[in-house]
């Protein structure tokens, strides 16, 4: 049996003297990691299951019409069917161990902040994987014959030019309209750099163009081309092709991804075990082991509902 990795609460950045942070006058404030906001949860489809390893999402194509010749027998026409199966990923965990001796010498509570941070880490992973799936949806073809796939819009200045960003968002709206994607439940996601470039675009925040655009003084940007604009650090921006910390089905090159525009049905999540926390005292190790966990799986559902804006 290997030794347990202990989170020594007296160390600075888990290195050096294990007592370095102990026995000082307590100021009454505990500075924890800033909460990392998750924004993708309600922007895609989620299905909870009580057992099994995957869930099936039937896809039904559209009917066709034609003119009838009097007297001709009506035989009926076929409607295409396909399916998308989303499998549960491995159990994802975030864990730490708190030694009794460290807690005894410590002068502030760490169990509460630790449990919150473990939960936030898993929520962050959830959000990031949903964003990756939206990008993959934009790159996918449709399982239904004759139905459009995802959309990718490129420009070499996509990440730095406000005019390019603005026109690309309107192009995305046009593409979704042409694919008969419903106007409601659409959202555009951008990292802070691109969000603030657009927030300085006086065309988008000019009150003469509507009250919902944004506010230059507040640095806010609400709606562009009908899309609520969401600022998130979880929009992927790295080459994760060989990143073993990322689940295999989410690995791809996102280094040129600038923004994502998605309808709610572009991506789906199957949830087997919701976020839960275990904390147990272990006498043989003289400390408390804490584990946050969940079992979910993500994948794209309808690729015609997703648009990727990328630099290229």
PDB file of C-alpha atoms in Angstrom:
ATOM      1  CA  UNK A   1       0.000   0.000   0.000  1.00  0.00           C
ATOM      2  CA  UNK A   2       1.425   3.379  -0.984  1.00  0.00           C
ATOM      3  CA  UNK A   3       1.615   6.289   1.437  1.00  0.00           C
ATOM      4  CA  UNK A   4      -1.245   8.792   1.396  1.00  0.00           C
ATOM      5  CA  UNK A   5      -0.388  12.218  -0.026  1.00  0.00           C
ATOM      6  CA  UNK A   6      -1.109  14.641   2.816  1.00  0.00           C
ATOM      7  CA  UNK A   7      -2.184  18.256   2.286  1.00  0.00           C
ATOM      8  CA  UNK A   8      -0.072  19.912   5.004  1.00  0.00           C
ATOM      9  CA  UNK A   9      -1.999  23.001   5.977  1.00  0.00           C
ATOM     10  CA  UNK A  10       1.073  24.531   7.600  1.00  0.00           C
ATOM     11  CA  UNK A  11       3.129  24.543   4.383  1.00  0.00           C
ATOM     12  CA  UNK A  12       3.354  27.416   1.932  1.00  0.00           C
ATOM     13  CA  UNK A  13       2.160  26.106  -1.455  1.00  0.00           C
ATOM     14  CA  UNK A  14       2.676  22.529  -0.161  1.00  0.00           C
ATOM     15  CA  UNK A  15       6.464  22.891   0.024  1.00  0.00           C
ATOM     16  CA  UNK A  16       9.058  23.493   2.711  1.00  0.00           C
ATOM     17  CA  UNK A  17       8.474  23.757   6.457  1.00  0.00           C
ATOM     18  CA  UNK A  18       5.261  21.956   7.489  1.00  0.00           C
ATOM     19  CA  UNK A  19       4.794  24.467  10.354  1.00  0.00           C
ATOM     20  CA  UNK A  20       5.490  27.670   8.455  1.00  0.00           C
ATOM     21  CA  UNK A  21       1.938  29.031   8.611  1.00  0.00           C
ATOM     22  CA  UNK A  22       1.122  28.027  12.205  1.00  0.00           C
ATOM     23  CA  UNK A  23       1.035  30.020  15.459  1.00  0.00           C
ATOM     24  CA  UNK A  24       0.638  33.504  14.110  1.00  0.00           C
ATOM     25  CA  UNK A  25      -1.930  36.050  15.225  1.00  0.00           C
ATOM     26  CA  UNK A  26      -5.158  35.256  13.365  1.00  0.00           C
ATOM     27  CA  UNK A  27      -6.570  38.278  11.527  1.00  0.00           C
ATOM     28  CA  UNK A  28     -10.060  36.806  11.289  1.00  0.00           C
ATOM     29  CA  UNK A  29      -9.998  36.496   7.498  1.00  0.00           C
ATOM     30  CA  UNK A  30      -9.366  33.369   5.434  1.00  0.00           C
ATOM     31  CA  UNK A  31      -8.414  34.095   1.824  1.00  0.00           C
ATOM     32  CA  UNK A  32      -9.607  31.240  -0.387  1.00  0.00           C
ATOM     33  CA  UNK A  33      -9.370  30.838  -4.140  1.00  0.00           C
ATOM     34  CA  UNK A  34     -11.806  33.091  -5.971  1.00  0.00           C
ATOM     35  CA  UNK A  35     -14.922  31.207  -6.908  1.00  0.00           C
ATOM     36  CA  UNK A  36     -14.738  30.104 -10.505  1.00  0.00           C
ATOM     37  CA  UNK A  37     -18.086  30.778 -12.075  1.00  0.00           C
ATOM     38  CA  UNK A  38     -19.726  28.003 -14.065  1.00  0.00           C
ATOM     39  CA  UNK A  39     -22.006  29.204 -16.844  1.00  0.00           C
ATOM     40  CA  UNK A  40     -22.621  26.301 -19.212  1.00  0.00           C
ATOM     41  CA  UNK A  41     -24.846  24.124 -16.995  1.00  0.00           C
ATOM     42  CA  UNK A  42     -28.210  25.548 -18.060  1.00  0.00           C
ATOM     43  CA  UNK A  43     -27.085  26.247 -21.629  1.00  0.00           C
ATOM     44  CA  UNK A  44     -27.280  22.627 -22.802  1.00  0.00           C
ATOM     45  CA  UNK A  45     -29.475  19.538 -22.408  1.00  0.00           C
ATOM     46  CA  UNK A  46     -29.065  17.391 -19.271  1.00  0.00           C
ATOM     47  CA  UNK A  47     -30.584  13.970 -18.644  1.00  0.00           C
ATOM     48  CA  UNK A  48     -30.302  12.148 -15.319  1.00  0.00           C
ATOM     49  CA  UNK A  49     -30.253   8.338 -15.232  1.00  0.00           C
ATOM     50  CA  UNK A  50     -30.467   6.031 -12.223  1.00  0.00           C
ATOM     51  CA  UNK A  51     -28.472   3.124 -13.655  1.00  0.00           C
ATOM     52  CA  UNK A  52     -26.606   2.013 -16.750  1.00  0.00           C
ATOM     53  CA  UNK A  53     -23.542   3.272 -18.556  1.00  0.00           C
ATOM     54  CA  UNK A  54     -25.077   5.465 -21.258  1.00  0.00           C
ATOM     55  CA  UNK A  55     -28.259   7.094 -22.551  1.00  0.00           C
ATOM     56  CA  UNK A  56     -29.783   7.073 -26.015  1.00  0.00           C
ATOM     57  CA  UNK A  57     -30.979  10.249 -27.694  1.00  0.00           C
ATOM     58  CA  UNK A  58     -33.148   9.412 -30.741  1.00  0.00           C
ATOM     59  CA  UNK A  59     -32.799  11.774 -33.703  1.00  0.00           C
ATOM     60  CA  UNK A  60     -35.742  12.152 -36.074  1.00  0.00           C
ATOM     61  CA  UNK A  61     -35.426  13.769 -39.480  1.00  0.00           C
ATOM     62  CA  UNK A  62     -37.949  15.956 -41.222  1.00  0.00           C
ATOM     63  CA  UNK A  63     -40.861  14.875 -43.394  1.00  0.00           C
ATOM     64  CA  UNK A  64     -41.067  15.647 -47.104  1.00  0.00           C
ATOM     65  CA  UNK A  65     -43.976  16.925 -49.152  1.00  0.00           C
ATOM     66  CA  UNK A  66     -44.982  16.571 -52.787  1.00  0.00           C
ATOM     67  CA  UNK A  67     -47.878  17.287 -55.122  1.00  0.00           C
ATOM     68  CA  UNK A  68     -50.434  14.532 -55.606  1.00  0.00           C
ATOM     69  CA  UNK A  69     -51.609  13.376 -59.008  1.00  0.00           C
ATOM     70  CA  UNK A  70     -55.341  12.531 -58.983  1.00  0.00           C
ATOM     71  CA  UNK A  71     -55.936   8.808 -58.917  1.00  0.00           C
ATOM     72  CA  UNK A  72     -52.355   7.933 -57.946  1.00  0.00           C
ATOM     73  CA  UNK A  73     -51.896   5.667 -54.942  1.00  0.00           C
ATOM     74  CA  UNK A  74     -50.361   7.335 -51.893  1.00  0.00           C
ATOM     75  CA  UNK A  75     -47.711   4.987 -50.525  1.00  0.00           C
ATOM     76  CA  UNK A  76     -46.219   7.167 -47.788  1.00  0.00           C
ATOM     77  CA  UNK A  77     -42.682   8.486 -47.454  1.00  0.00           C
ATOM     78  CA  UNK A  78     -39.861   7.589 -45.120  1.00  0.00           C
ATOM     79  CA  UNK A  79     -38.575   9.804 -42.323  1.00  0.00           C
ATOM     80  CA  UNK A  80     -34.945   9.335 -41.399  1.00  0.00           C
ATOM     81  CA  UNK A  81     -34.000   8.151 -37.936  1.00  0.00           C
ATOM     82  CA  UNK A  82     -30.639   8.037 -36.179  1.00  0.00           C
ATOM     83  CA  UNK A  83     -29.391   8.110 -32.627  1.00  0.00           C
ATOM     84  CA  UNK A  84     -26.758   9.675 -30.425  1.00  0.00           C
ATOM     85  CA  UNK A  85     -25.528   7.715 -27.430  1.00  0.00           C
ATOM     86  CA  UNK A  86     -23.775   9.552 -24.604  1.00  0.00           C
ATOM     87  CA  UNK A  87     -21.688   7.359 -22.328  1.00  0.00           C
ATOM     88  CA  UNK A  88     -20.821   8.056 -18.714  1.00  0.00           C
ATOM     89  CA  UNK A  89     -17.179   9.007 -18.216  1.00  0.00           C
ATOM     90  CA  UNK A  90     -15.071   7.516 -15.442  1.00  0.00           C
ATOM     91  CA  UNK A  91     -15.758   8.718 -11.912  1.00  0.00           C
ATOM     92  CA  UNK A  92     -14.182  12.152 -11.590  1.00  0.00           C
ATOM     93  CA  UNK A  93     -12.791  12.997  -8.161  1.00  0.00           C
ATOM     94  CA  UNK A  94     -11.045  15.807  -6.337  1.00  0.00           C
ATOM     95  CA  UNK A  95      -9.531  14.811  -2.998  1.00  0.00           C
ATOM     96  CA  UNK A  96      -7.332  15.909  -0.096  1.00  0.00           C
ATOM     97  CA  UNK A  97      -6.186  14.678   3.320  1.00  0.00           C
ATOM     98  CA  UNK A  98      -6.017  16.799   6.471  1.00  0.00           C
ATOM     99  CA  UNK A  99      -3.740  15.568   9.260  1.00  0.00           C
ATOM    100  CA  UNK A 100      -5.002  15.803  12.859  1.00  0.00           C
ATOM    101  CA  UNK A 101      -1.765  17.337  14.084  1.00  0.00           C
ATOM    102  CA  UNK A 102      -2.007  20.141  11.543  1.00  0.00           C
ATOM    103  CA  UNK A 103      -5.628  20.861  12.474  1.00  0.00           C
ATOM    104  CA  UNK A 104      -4.705  20.933  16.155  1.00  0.00           C
ATOM    105  CA  UNK A 105      -2.001  23.546  15.565  1.00  0.00           C
ATOM    106  CA  UNK A 106      -3.952  25.521  13.015  1.00  0.00           C
ATOM    107  CA  UNK A 107      -5.856  28.612  14.115  1.00  0.00           C
ATOM    108  CA  UNK A 108      -8.583  28.718  11.439  1.00  0.00           C
ATOM    109  CA  UNK A 109     -10.960  26.193   9.920  1.00  0.00           C
ATOM    110  CA  UNK A 110      -9.922  24.629   6.623  1.00  0.00           C
ATOM    111  CA  UNK A 111     -12.500  21.879   6.203  1.00  0.00           C
ATOM    112  CA  UNK A 112     -15.198  24.259   4.940  1.00  0.00           C
ATOM    113  CA  UNK A 113     -12.978  26.049   2.393  1.00  0.00           C
ATOM    114  CA  UNK A 114     -11.398  22.738   1.348  1.00  0.00           C
ATOM    115  CA  UNK A 115     -14.758  21.088   0.676  1.00  0.00           C
ATOM    116  CA  UNK A 116     -15.937  24.127  -1.295  1.00  0.00           C
ATOM    117  CA  UNK A 117     -12.778  24.163  -3.389  1.00  0.00           C
ATOM    118  CA  UNK A 118     -13.039  20.445  -4.189  1.00  0.00           C
ATOM    119  CA  UNK A 119     -16.612  20.975  -5.370  1.00  0.00           C
ATOM    120  CA  UNK A 120     -15.661  24.017  -7.410  1.00  0.00           C
ATOM    121  CA  UNK A 121     -12.899  22.080  -9.150  1.00  0.00           C
ATOM    122  CA  UNK A 122     -15.358  19.435 -10.325  1.00  0.00           C
ATOM    123  CA  UNK A 123     -17.886  22.065 -11.387  1.00  0.00           C
ATOM    124  CA  UNK A 124     -15.124  23.725 -13.395  1.00  0.00           C
ATOM    125  CA  UNK A 125     -14.274  20.437 -15.110  1.00  0.00           C
ATOM    126  CA  UNK A 126     -17.971  19.979 -15.925  1.00  0.00           C
ATOM    127  CA  UNK A 127     -18.213  23.421 -17.507  1.00  0.00           C
ATOM    128  CA  UNK A 128     -15.002  23.060 -19.486  1.00  0.00           C
ATOM    129  CA  UNK A 129     -15.997  19.688 -20.944  1.00  0.00           C
ATOM    130  CA  UNK A 130     -19.397  21.013 -22.026  1.00  0.00           C
ATOM    131  CA  UNK A 131     -17.614  23.870 -23.812  1.00  0.00           C
ATOM    132  CA  UNK A 132     -15.298  21.396 -25.551  1.00  0.00           C
ATOM    133  CA  UNK A 133     -18.317  19.374 -26.687  1.00  0.00           C
ATOM    134  CA  UNK A 134     -19.904  22.481 -28.193  1.00  0.00           C
ATOM    135  CA  UNK A 135     -16.756  23.069 -30.233  1.00  0.00           C
ATOM    136  CA  UNK A 136     -16.762  19.434 -31.360  1.00  0.00           C
ATOM    137  CA  UNK A 137     -20.434  19.774 -32.353  1.00  0.00           C
ATOM    138  CA  UNK A 138     -19.544  22.650 -34.671  1.00  0.00           C
ATOM    139  CA  UNK A 139     -16.990  20.370 -36.362  1.00  0.00           C
ATOM    140  CA  UNK A 140     -19.277  17.332 -36.686  1.00  0.00           C
ATOM    141  CA  UNK A 141     -21.432  16.073 -39.522  1.00  0.00           C
ATOM    142  CA  UNK A 142     -25.076  15.192 -38.934  1.00  0.00           C
ATOM    143  CA  UNK A 143     -26.038  11.540 -38.310  1.00  0.00           C
ATOM    144  CA  UNK A 144     -29.281  12.190 -40.200  1.00  0.00           C
ATOM    145  CA  UNK A 145     -29.033  11.968 -43.974  1.00  0.00           C
ATOM    146  CA  UNK A 146     -29.450  15.277 -45.725  1.00  0.00           C
ATOM    147  CA  UNK A 147     -29.369  17.337 -42.539  1.00  0.00           C
ATOM    148  CA  UNK A 148     -26.714  20.041 -42.099  1.00  0.00           C
ATOM    149  CA  UNK A 149     -23.758  19.616 -39.779  1.00  0.00           C
ATOM    150  CA  UNK A 150     -21.999  22.135 -37.613  1.00  0.00           C
ATOM    151  CA  UNK A 151     -20.630  25.501 -38.718  1.00  0.00           C
ATOM    152  CA  UNK A 152     -17.132  26.958 -38.421  1.00  0.00           C
ATOM    153  CA  UNK A 153     -16.414  30.598 -39.247  1.00  0.00           C
ATOM    154  CA  UNK A 154     -12.792  31.649 -39.607  1.00  0.00           C
ATOM    155  CA  UNK A 155     -10.759  34.832 -39.929  1.00  0.00           C
ATOM    156  CA  UNK A 156      -7.073  35.467 -39.295  1.00  0.00           C
ATOM    157  CA  UNK A 157      -8.002  38.431 -37.071  1.00  0.00           C
ATOM    158  CA  UNK A 158     -10.895  36.751 -35.293  1.00  0.00           C
ATOM    159  CA  UNK A 159      -9.284  37.112 -31.867  1.00  0.00           C
ATOM    160  CA  UNK A 160      -8.279  40.799 -32.091  1.00  0.00           C
ATOM    161  CA  UNK A 161     -10.547  42.704 -34.495  1.00  0.00           C
ATOM    162  CA  UNK A 162     -13.871  44.016 -33.149  1.00  0.00           C
ATOM    163  CA  UNK A 163     -15.322  44.401 -36.640  1.00  0.00           C
ATOM    164  CA  UNK A 164     -14.501  40.789 -37.503  1.00  0.00           C
ATOM    165  CA  UNK A 165     -15.999  39.543 -34.249  1.00  0.00           C
ATOM    166  CA  UNK A 166     -19.175  41.553 -34.759  1.00  0.00           C
ATOM    167  CA  UNK A 167     -19.746  40.480 -38.358  1.00  0.00           C
ATOM    168  CA  UNK A 168     -18.911  36.859 -37.498  1.00  0.00           C
ATOM    169  CA  UNK A 169     -21.597  36.783 -34.816  1.00  0.00           C
ATOM    170  CA  UNK A 170     -24.165  38.029 -37.326  1.00  0.00           C
ATOM    171  CA  UNK A 171     -22.925  35.434 -39.827  1.00  0.00           C
ATOM    172  CA  UNK A 172     -23.433  32.763 -37.171  1.00  0.00           C
ATOM    173  CA  UNK A 173     -26.999  33.968 -36.599  1.00  0.00           C
ATOM    174  CA  UNK A 174     -27.639  33.766 -40.336  1.00  0.00           C
ATOM    175  CA  UNK A 175     -26.257  30.214 -40.512  1.00  0.00           C
ATOM    176  CA  UNK A 176     -28.446  29.045 -37.631  1.00  0.00           C
ATOM    177  CA  UNK A 177     -31.511  30.702 -39.184  1.00  0.00           C
ATOM    178  CA  UNK A 178     -30.796  28.996 -42.502  1.00  0.00           C
ATOM    179  CA  UNK A 179     -30.665  25.648 -40.677  1.00  0.00           C
ATOM    180  CA  UNK A 180     -34.015  26.342 -38.982  1.00  0.00           C
ATOM    181  CA  UNK A 181     -32.480  26.327 -35.515  1.00  0.00           C
ATOM    182  CA  UNK A 182     -34.950  27.979 -33.084  1.00  0.00           C
ATOM    183  CA  UNK A 183     -34.091  31.547 -32.132  1.00  0.00           C
ATOM    184  CA  UNK A 184     -34.710  30.954 -28.439  1.00  0.00           C
ATOM    185  CA  UNK A 185     -32.106  29.201 -26.222  1.00  0.00           C
ATOM    186  CA  UNK A 186     -29.150  30.445 -28.271  1.00  0.00           C
ATOM    187  CA  UNK A 187     -26.040  31.718 -26.460  1.00  0.00           C
ATOM    188  CA  UNK A 188     -22.620  33.059 -27.477  1.00  0.00           C
ATOM    189  CA  UNK A 189     -19.569  32.355 -25.289  1.00  0.00           C
ATOM    190  CA  UNK A 190     -16.296  34.277 -25.375  1.00  0.00           C
ATOM    191  CA  UNK A 191     -13.183  34.481 -23.242  1.00  0.00           C
ATOM    192  CA  UNK A 192     -12.584  37.799 -21.425  1.00  0.00           C
ATOM    193  CA  UNK A 193     -10.122  39.106 -24.050  1.00  0.00           C
ATOM    194  CA  UNK A 194     -12.668  38.940 -26.877  1.00  0.00           C
ATOM    195  CA  UNK A 195     -15.558  40.000 -24.641  1.00  0.00           C
ATOM    196  CA  UNK A 196     -13.860  43.281 -23.734  1.00  0.00           C
ATOM    197  CA  UNK A 197     -12.833  43.927 -27.333  1.00  0.00           C
ATOM    198  CA  UNK A 198     -16.518  43.784 -28.260  1.00  0.00           C
ATOM    199  CA  UNK A 199     -17.518  45.781 -25.164  1.00  0.00           C
ATOM    200  CA  UNK A 200     -15.489  48.668 -26.629  1.00  0.00           C
ATOM    201  CA  UNK A 201     -17.259  48.413 -29.966  1.00  0.00           C
ATOM    202  CA  UNK A 202     -19.386  51.565 -30.018  1.00  0.00           C
ATOM    203  CA  UNK A 203     -21.642  50.036 -32.645  1.00  0.00           C
ATOM    204  CA  UNK A 204     -22.661  47.293 -30.228  1.00  0.00           C
ATOM    205  CA  UNK A 205     -23.104  49.519 -27.175  1.00  0.00           C
ATOM    206  CA  UNK A 206     -24.644  52.545 -28.941  1.00  0.00           C
ATOM    207  CA  UNK A 207     -28.015  53.235 -27.334  1.00  0.00           C
ATOM    208  CA  UNK A 208     -29.462  54.285 -30.680  1.00  0.00           C
ATOM    209  CA  UNK A 209     -29.196  50.659 -31.789  1.00  0.00           C
ATOM    210  CA  UNK A 210     -31.259  49.405 -28.850  1.00  0.00           C
ATOM    211  CA  UNK A 211     -31.329  49.268 -25.082  1.00  0.00           C
ATOM    212  CA  UNK A 212     -30.057  45.689 -24.802  1.00  0.00           C
ATOM    213  CA  UNK A 213     -26.656  46.083 -26.431  1.00  0.00           C
ATOM    214  CA  UNK A 214     -24.388  47.078 -23.563  1.00  0.00           C
ATOM    215  CA  UNK A 215     -22.811  49.883 -21.602  1.00  0.00           C
ATOM    216  CA  UNK A 216     -19.341  51.207 -22.428  1.00  0.00           C
ATOM    217  CA  UNK A 217     -18.958  52.815 -19.011  1.00  0.00           C
ATOM    218  CA  UNK A 218     -19.783  49.593 -17.182  1.00  0.00           C
ATOM    219  CA  UNK A 219     -17.886  47.378 -19.610  1.00  0.00           C
ATOM    220  CA  UNK A 220     -21.007  45.297 -20.161  1.00  0.00           C
ATOM    221  CA  UNK A 221     -22.217  43.579 -23.302  1.00  0.00           C
ATOM    222  CA  UNK A 222     -25.604  41.922 -23.272  1.00  0.00           C
ATOM    223  CA  UNK A 223     -27.014  40.874 -26.639  1.00  0.00           C
ATOM    224  CA  UNK A 224     -25.566  40.795 -30.150  1.00  0.00           C
ATOM    225  CA  UNK A 225     -27.522  39.466 -33.151  1.00  0.00           C
ATOM    226  CA  UNK A 226     -30.029  38.000 -30.713  1.00  0.00           C
ATOM    227  CA  UNK A 227     -27.392  36.082 -28.744  1.00  0.00           C
ATOM    228  CA  UNK A 228     -26.872  36.724 -25.029  1.00  0.00           C
ATOM    229  CA  UNK A 229     -23.102  37.218 -24.736  1.00  0.00           C
ATOM    230  CA  UNK A 230     -21.531  35.171 -21.923  1.00  0.00           C
ATOM    231  CA  UNK A 231     -17.999  35.838 -20.711  1.00  0.00           C
ATOM    232  CA  UNK A 232     -16.251  32.672 -19.552  1.00  0.00           C
ATOM    233  CA  UNK A 233     -12.707  31.427 -18.994  1.00  0.00           C
ATOM    234  CA  UNK A 234     -14.003  27.954 -19.826  1.00  0.00           C
ATOM    235  CA  UNK A 235     -14.118  28.536 -23.584  1.00  0.00           C
ATOM    236  CA  UNK A 236     -11.339  26.134 -24.692  1.00  0.00           C
ATOM    237  CA  UNK A 237      -8.190  27.712 -26.083  1.00  0.00           C
ATOM    238  CA  UNK A 238      -5.439  25.085 -25.935  1.00  0.00           C
ATOM    239  CA  UNK A 239      -4.280  22.128 -27.987  1.00  0.00           C
ATOM    240  CA  UNK A 240      -5.600  19.243 -25.896  1.00  0.00           C
ATOM    241  CA  UNK A 241      -4.930  16.592 -28.527  1.00  0.00           C
ATOM    242  CA  UNK A 242      -2.343  14.821 -26.374  1.00  0.00           C
ATOM    243  CA  UNK A 243      -3.438  16.128 -22.973  1.00  0.00           C
ATOM    244  CA  UNK A 244      -3.865  13.026 -20.809  1.00  0.00           C
ATOM    245  CA  UNK A 245      -5.522  15.106 -18.082  1.00  0.00           C
ATOM    246  CA  UNK A 246      -8.471  15.461 -20.462  1.00  0.00           C
ATOM    247  CA  UNK A 247     -10.815  12.522 -21.053  1.00  0.00           C
ATOM    248  CA  UNK A 248     -10.037  10.888 -24.407  1.00  0.00           C
ATOM    249  CA  UNK A 249     -13.325  11.819 -26.111  1.00  0.00           C
ATOM    250  CA  UNK A 250     -12.812  15.529 -25.384  1.00  0.00           C
ATOM    251  CA  UNK A 251      -9.244  15.723 -26.689  1.00  0.00           C
ATOM    252  CA  UNK A 252      -8.861  17.966 -29.719  1.00  0.00           C
ATOM    253  CA  UNK A 253      -6.996  21.063 -30.856  1.00  0.00           C
ATOM    254  CA  UNK A 254      -8.824  24.123 -29.547  1.00  0.00           C
ATOM    255  CA  UNK A 255      -5.840  26.468 -29.814  1.00  0.00           C
ATOM    256  CA  UNK A 256      -7.532  28.506 -32.573  1.00  0.00           C
ATOM    257  CA  UNK A 257     -10.993  28.582 -30.991  1.00  0.00           C
ATOM    258  CA  UNK A 258     -12.089  32.153 -30.244  1.00  0.00           C
ATOM    259  CA  UNK A 259     -15.780  31.823 -29.416  1.00  0.00           C
ATOM    260  CA  UNK A 260     -18.682  29.382 -29.346  1.00  0.00           C
ATOM    261  CA  UNK A 261     -22.281  30.009 -30.377  1.00  0.00           C
ATOM    262  CA  UNK A 262     -24.713  27.302 -29.450  1.00  0.00           C
ATOM    263  CA  UNK A 263     -28.350  26.383 -29.153  1.00  0.00           C
ATOM    264  CA  UNK A 264     -29.293  24.402 -26.056  1.00  0.00           C
ATOM    265  CA  UNK A 265     -29.672  21.171 -28.059  1.00  0.00           C
ATOM    266  CA  UNK A 266     -26.147  21.273 -29.488  1.00  0.00           C
ATOM    267  CA  UNK A 267     -24.675  19.459 -26.485  1.00  0.00           C
ATOM    268  CA  UNK A 268     -25.950  16.997 -23.920  1.00  0.00           C
ATOM    269  CA  UNK A 269     -24.959  15.637 -20.535  1.00  0.00           C
ATOM    270  CA  UNK A 270     -25.934  12.313 -18.989  1.00  0.00           C
ATOM    271  CA  UNK A 271     -25.721  12.385 -15.216  1.00  0.00           C
ATOM    272  CA  UNK A 272     -25.473   9.123 -13.258  1.00  0.00           C
ATOM    273  CA  UNK A 273     -24.059  10.433  -9.966  1.00  0.00           C
ATOM    274  CA  UNK A 274     -24.522  14.082  -9.078  1.00  0.00           C
ATOM    275  CA  UNK A 275     -21.861  16.064  -7.261  1.00  0.00           C
ATOM    276  CA  UNK A 276     -21.335  14.611  -3.770  1.00  0.00           C
ATOM    277  CA  UNK A 277     -18.820  14.983  -0.951  1.00  0.00           C
ATOM    278  CA  UNK A 278     -17.396  12.244   1.282  1.00  0.00           C
ATOM    279  CA  UNK A 279     -15.419  13.047   4.421  1.00  0.00           C
ATOM    280  CA  UNK A 280     -14.168  10.280   6.683  1.00  0.00           C
ATOM    281  CA  UNK A 281     -11.835  10.189   9.664  1.00  0.00           C
ATOM    282  CA  UNK A 282      -9.103   7.533   9.314  1.00  0.00           C
ATOM    283  CA  UNK A 283      -7.592   6.498  12.687  1.00  0.00           C
ATOM    284  CA  UNK A 284      -4.666   4.625  11.119  1.00  0.00           C
ATOM    285  CA  UNK A 285      -3.575   7.751   9.280  1.00  0.00           C
ATOM    286  CA  UNK A 286      -4.709  10.156  12.016  1.00  0.00           C
ATOM    287  CA  UNK A 287      -6.543  12.537   9.790  1.00  0.00           C
ATOM    288  CA  UNK A 288      -9.614  13.213   7.671  1.00  0.00           C
ATOM    289  CA  UNK A 289      -9.848  12.211   4.029  1.00  0.00           C
ATOM    290  CA  UNK A 290     -12.149  14.331   1.851  1.00  0.00           C
ATOM    291  CA  UNK A 291     -13.351  13.342  -1.641  1.00  0.00           C
ATOM    292  CA  UNK A 292     -15.660  15.235  -4.009  1.00  0.00           C
ATOM    293  CA  UNK A 293     -17.008  13.123  -6.877  1.00  0.00           C
ATOM    294  CA  UNK A 294     -19.476  12.786  -9.703  1.00  0.00           C
ATOM    295  CA  UNK A 295     -20.153  10.486 -12.660  1.00  0.00           C
ATOM    296  CA  UNK A 296     -21.372  12.218 -15.816  1.00  0.00           C
ATOM    297  CA  UNK A 297     -20.757  12.107 -19.547  1.00  0.00           C
ATOM    298  CA  UNK A 298     -20.963  14.795 -22.231  1.00  0.00           C
ATOM    299  CA  UNK A 299     -21.255  14.732 -26.016  1.00  0.00           C
ATOM    300  CA  UNK A 300     -22.748  16.672 -28.883  1.00  0.00           C
ATOM    301  CA  UNK A 301     -26.364  16.043 -29.890  1.00  0.00           C
ATOM    302  CA  UNK A 302     -27.352  18.208 -32.868  1.00  0.00           C
ATOM    303  CA  UNK A 303     -24.348  19.615 -34.732  1.00  0.00           C
ATOM    304  CA  UNK A 304     -26.438  22.033 -36.798  1.00  0.00           C
ATOM    305  CA  UNK A 305     -27.052  23.917 -33.528  1.00  0.00           C
ATOM    306  CA  UNK A 306     -23.385  24.821 -32.966  1.00  0.00           C
ATOM    307  CA  UNK A 307     -21.026  27.417 -34.448  1.00  0.00           C
ATOM    308  CA  UNK A 308     -17.305  27.787 -33.731  1.00  0.00           C
ATOM    309  CA  UNK A 309     -15.555  31.081 -34.385  1.00  0.00           C
ATOM    310  CA  UNK A 310     -11.851  30.455 -34.868  1.00  0.00           C
ATOM    311  CA  UNK A 311      -8.661  32.144 -35.942  1.00  0.00           C
ATOM    312  CA  UNK A 312      -7.610  30.799 -39.306  1.00  0.00           C
TER     313      UNK A 312
END
